[in-house]
Coordinates of C-alpha atoms in Angstrom, one line a residue:
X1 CA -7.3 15.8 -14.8
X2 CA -4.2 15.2 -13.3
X3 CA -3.3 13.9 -9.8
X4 CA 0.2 14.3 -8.1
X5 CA 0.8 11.8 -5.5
X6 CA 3.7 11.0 -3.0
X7 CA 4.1 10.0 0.0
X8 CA 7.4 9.1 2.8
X9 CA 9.5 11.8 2.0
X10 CA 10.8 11.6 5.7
X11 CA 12.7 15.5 5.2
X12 CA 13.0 17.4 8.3
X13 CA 13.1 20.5 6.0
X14 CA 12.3 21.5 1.9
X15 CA 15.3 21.0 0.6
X16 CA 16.8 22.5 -3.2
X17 CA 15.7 18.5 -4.7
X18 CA 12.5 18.8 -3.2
X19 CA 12.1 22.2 -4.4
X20 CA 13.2 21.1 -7.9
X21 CA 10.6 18.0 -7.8
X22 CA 8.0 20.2 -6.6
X23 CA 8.2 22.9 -9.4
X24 CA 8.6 19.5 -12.0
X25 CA 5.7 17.2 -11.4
X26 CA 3.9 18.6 -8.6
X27 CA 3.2 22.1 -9.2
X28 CA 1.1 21.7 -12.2
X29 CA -1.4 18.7 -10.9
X30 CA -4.6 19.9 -10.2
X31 CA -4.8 17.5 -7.2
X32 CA -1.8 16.9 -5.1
X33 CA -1.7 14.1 -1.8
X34 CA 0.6 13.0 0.1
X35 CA 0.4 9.2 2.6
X36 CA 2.1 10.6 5.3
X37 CA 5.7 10.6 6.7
X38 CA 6.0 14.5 5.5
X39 CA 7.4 14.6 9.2
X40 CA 7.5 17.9 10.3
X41 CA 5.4 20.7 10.3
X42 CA 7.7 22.7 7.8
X43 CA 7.4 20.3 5.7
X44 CA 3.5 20.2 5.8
X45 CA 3.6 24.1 5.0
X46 CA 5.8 23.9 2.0
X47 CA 3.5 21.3 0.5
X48 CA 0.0 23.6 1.5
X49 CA 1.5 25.8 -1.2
X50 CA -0.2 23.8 -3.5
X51 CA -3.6 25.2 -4.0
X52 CA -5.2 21.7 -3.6
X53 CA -2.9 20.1 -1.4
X54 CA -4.0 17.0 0.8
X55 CA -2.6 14.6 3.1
X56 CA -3.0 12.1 6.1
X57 CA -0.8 11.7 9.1
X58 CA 1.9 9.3 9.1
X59 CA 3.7 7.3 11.9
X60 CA 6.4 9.2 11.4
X61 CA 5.1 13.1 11.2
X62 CA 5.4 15.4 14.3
X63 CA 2.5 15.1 16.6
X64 CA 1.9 19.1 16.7
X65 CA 1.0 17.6 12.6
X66 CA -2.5 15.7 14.0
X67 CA -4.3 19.0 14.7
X68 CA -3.9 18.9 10.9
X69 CA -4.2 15.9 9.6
X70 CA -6.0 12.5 10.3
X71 CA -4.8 9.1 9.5
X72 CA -7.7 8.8 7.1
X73 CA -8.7 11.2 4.8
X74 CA -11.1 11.5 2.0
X75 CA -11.5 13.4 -0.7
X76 CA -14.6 14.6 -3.5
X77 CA -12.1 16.0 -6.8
X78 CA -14.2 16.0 -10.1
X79 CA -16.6 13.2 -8.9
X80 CA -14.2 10.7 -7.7
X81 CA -14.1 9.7 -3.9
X82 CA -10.4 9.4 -3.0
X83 CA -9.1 7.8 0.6
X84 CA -5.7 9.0 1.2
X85 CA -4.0 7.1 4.3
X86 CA -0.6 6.7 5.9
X87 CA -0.9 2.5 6.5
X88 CA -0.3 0.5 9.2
X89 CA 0.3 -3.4 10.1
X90 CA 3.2 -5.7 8.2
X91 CA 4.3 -4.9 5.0
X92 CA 2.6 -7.6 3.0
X93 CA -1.4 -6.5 5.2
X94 CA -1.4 -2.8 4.8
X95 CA -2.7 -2.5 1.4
X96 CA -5.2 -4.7 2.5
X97 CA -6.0 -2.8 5.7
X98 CA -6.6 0.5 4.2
X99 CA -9.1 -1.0 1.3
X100 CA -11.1 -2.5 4.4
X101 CA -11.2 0.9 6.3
X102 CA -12.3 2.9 3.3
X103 CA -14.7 0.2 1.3
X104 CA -16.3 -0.2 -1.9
X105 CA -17.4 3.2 -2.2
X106 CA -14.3 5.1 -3.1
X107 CA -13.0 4.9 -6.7
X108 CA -9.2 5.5 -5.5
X109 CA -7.2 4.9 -1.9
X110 CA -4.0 6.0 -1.6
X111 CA -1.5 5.1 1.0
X112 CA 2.0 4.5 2.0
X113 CA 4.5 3.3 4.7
X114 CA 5.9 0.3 2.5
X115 CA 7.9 2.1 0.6
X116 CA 7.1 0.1 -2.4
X117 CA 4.9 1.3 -5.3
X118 CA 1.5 -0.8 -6.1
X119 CA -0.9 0.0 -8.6
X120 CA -3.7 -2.8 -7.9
X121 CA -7.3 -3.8 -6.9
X122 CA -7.3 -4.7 -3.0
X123 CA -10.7 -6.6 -2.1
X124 CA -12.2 -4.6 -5.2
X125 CA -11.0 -1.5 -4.5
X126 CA -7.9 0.7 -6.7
X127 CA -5.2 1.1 -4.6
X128 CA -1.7 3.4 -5.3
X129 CA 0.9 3.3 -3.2
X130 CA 3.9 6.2 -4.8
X131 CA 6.5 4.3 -2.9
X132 CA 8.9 6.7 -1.0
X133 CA 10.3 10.0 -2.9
X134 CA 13.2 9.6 -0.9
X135 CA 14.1 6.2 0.0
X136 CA 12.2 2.9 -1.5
X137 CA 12.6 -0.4 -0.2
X138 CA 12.5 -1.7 -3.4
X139 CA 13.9 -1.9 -7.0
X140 CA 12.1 1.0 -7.9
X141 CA 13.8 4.2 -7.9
X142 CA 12.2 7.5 -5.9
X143 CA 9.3 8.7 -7.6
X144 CA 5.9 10.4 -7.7
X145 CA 2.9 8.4 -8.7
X146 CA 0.8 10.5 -11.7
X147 CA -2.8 9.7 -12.2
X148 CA -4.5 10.5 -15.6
X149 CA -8.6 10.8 -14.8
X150 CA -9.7 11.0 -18.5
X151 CA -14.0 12.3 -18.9
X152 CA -15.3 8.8 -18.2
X153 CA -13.2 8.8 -15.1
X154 CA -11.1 6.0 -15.9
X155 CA -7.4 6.1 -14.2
X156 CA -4.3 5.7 -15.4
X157 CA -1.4 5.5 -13.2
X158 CA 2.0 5.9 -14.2
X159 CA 5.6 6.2 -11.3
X160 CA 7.8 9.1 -12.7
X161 CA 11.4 8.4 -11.2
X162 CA 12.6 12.0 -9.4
X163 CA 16.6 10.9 -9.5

């Protein structure tokens, strides 16, 4: 199983790269979530197409976007519980923030707002941050985070550079 995620694209509209990235390494997952920051609500539609398309509300998105979304949001794919949140607090707390407000009990949280990928264990709990697809704060270039679930539900993350 494969599982799409990004997260700050900070786009006021799809644009031809985002269209391109889409069709790449989105389309084809069989889960696809985004950490907030889509921003607007066009954005949020272009992503629905995506038959299994979910996402939590940002800091940054539109408010008419919280009749939509939450700033947690969980997930049952396959038989993994997944948190997806935007993030919140100074850079170096909000990994550490969202693994409290989900807990033990989820086997993946994913969240944003740093800007900076993280593939780590946060108070016992796996934690994925994609970085930004547009712009990172960080080495790293723009990129969506690809998670491998083999049959024993095992993860393997690997960041896919988009430019």
């Amino acid at each position: 199983m494969k599982i799409a995620v990004i997260s700050d694209t900070h786009l006021r509209e799809p644009d031809q790269r985002l269209t391109e990235v889409f069709n790449k390494y989105l389309a084809n997952a069989d889960l696809l979530l985004h950490c907030g920051d889509m921003t607007t609500f066009s954005m949020w539609q272009f992503f629905c197409q995506h038959p299994n398309f979910h996402a939590a509300l940002g800091n940054c998105d539109e408010w008419a976007l919280s009749d939509y979304l939450q700033p947690l949001e969980s997930v049952n794919f396959h038989g993994l519980r997944i948190g997806i949140a935007h993030g919140w607090g100074s850079r170096s707390q909000v990994s550490l923030n969202v693994a409290q407000s989900f807990g033990l009990e989820y086997d993946l949280v994913c969240y944003g707002h740093t800007h900076i990928q993280d593939w780590s264990i946060v108070s016992g709990v796996q934690m994925l941050n994609p970085g930004s697809l547009t712009s990172t704060r960080d080495e790293h270039p723009p990129c969506v985070a690809i998670v491998e679930v083999d049959n024993e539900q095992n993860m393997e993350c690997s960041f896919v550079p988009v430019d």
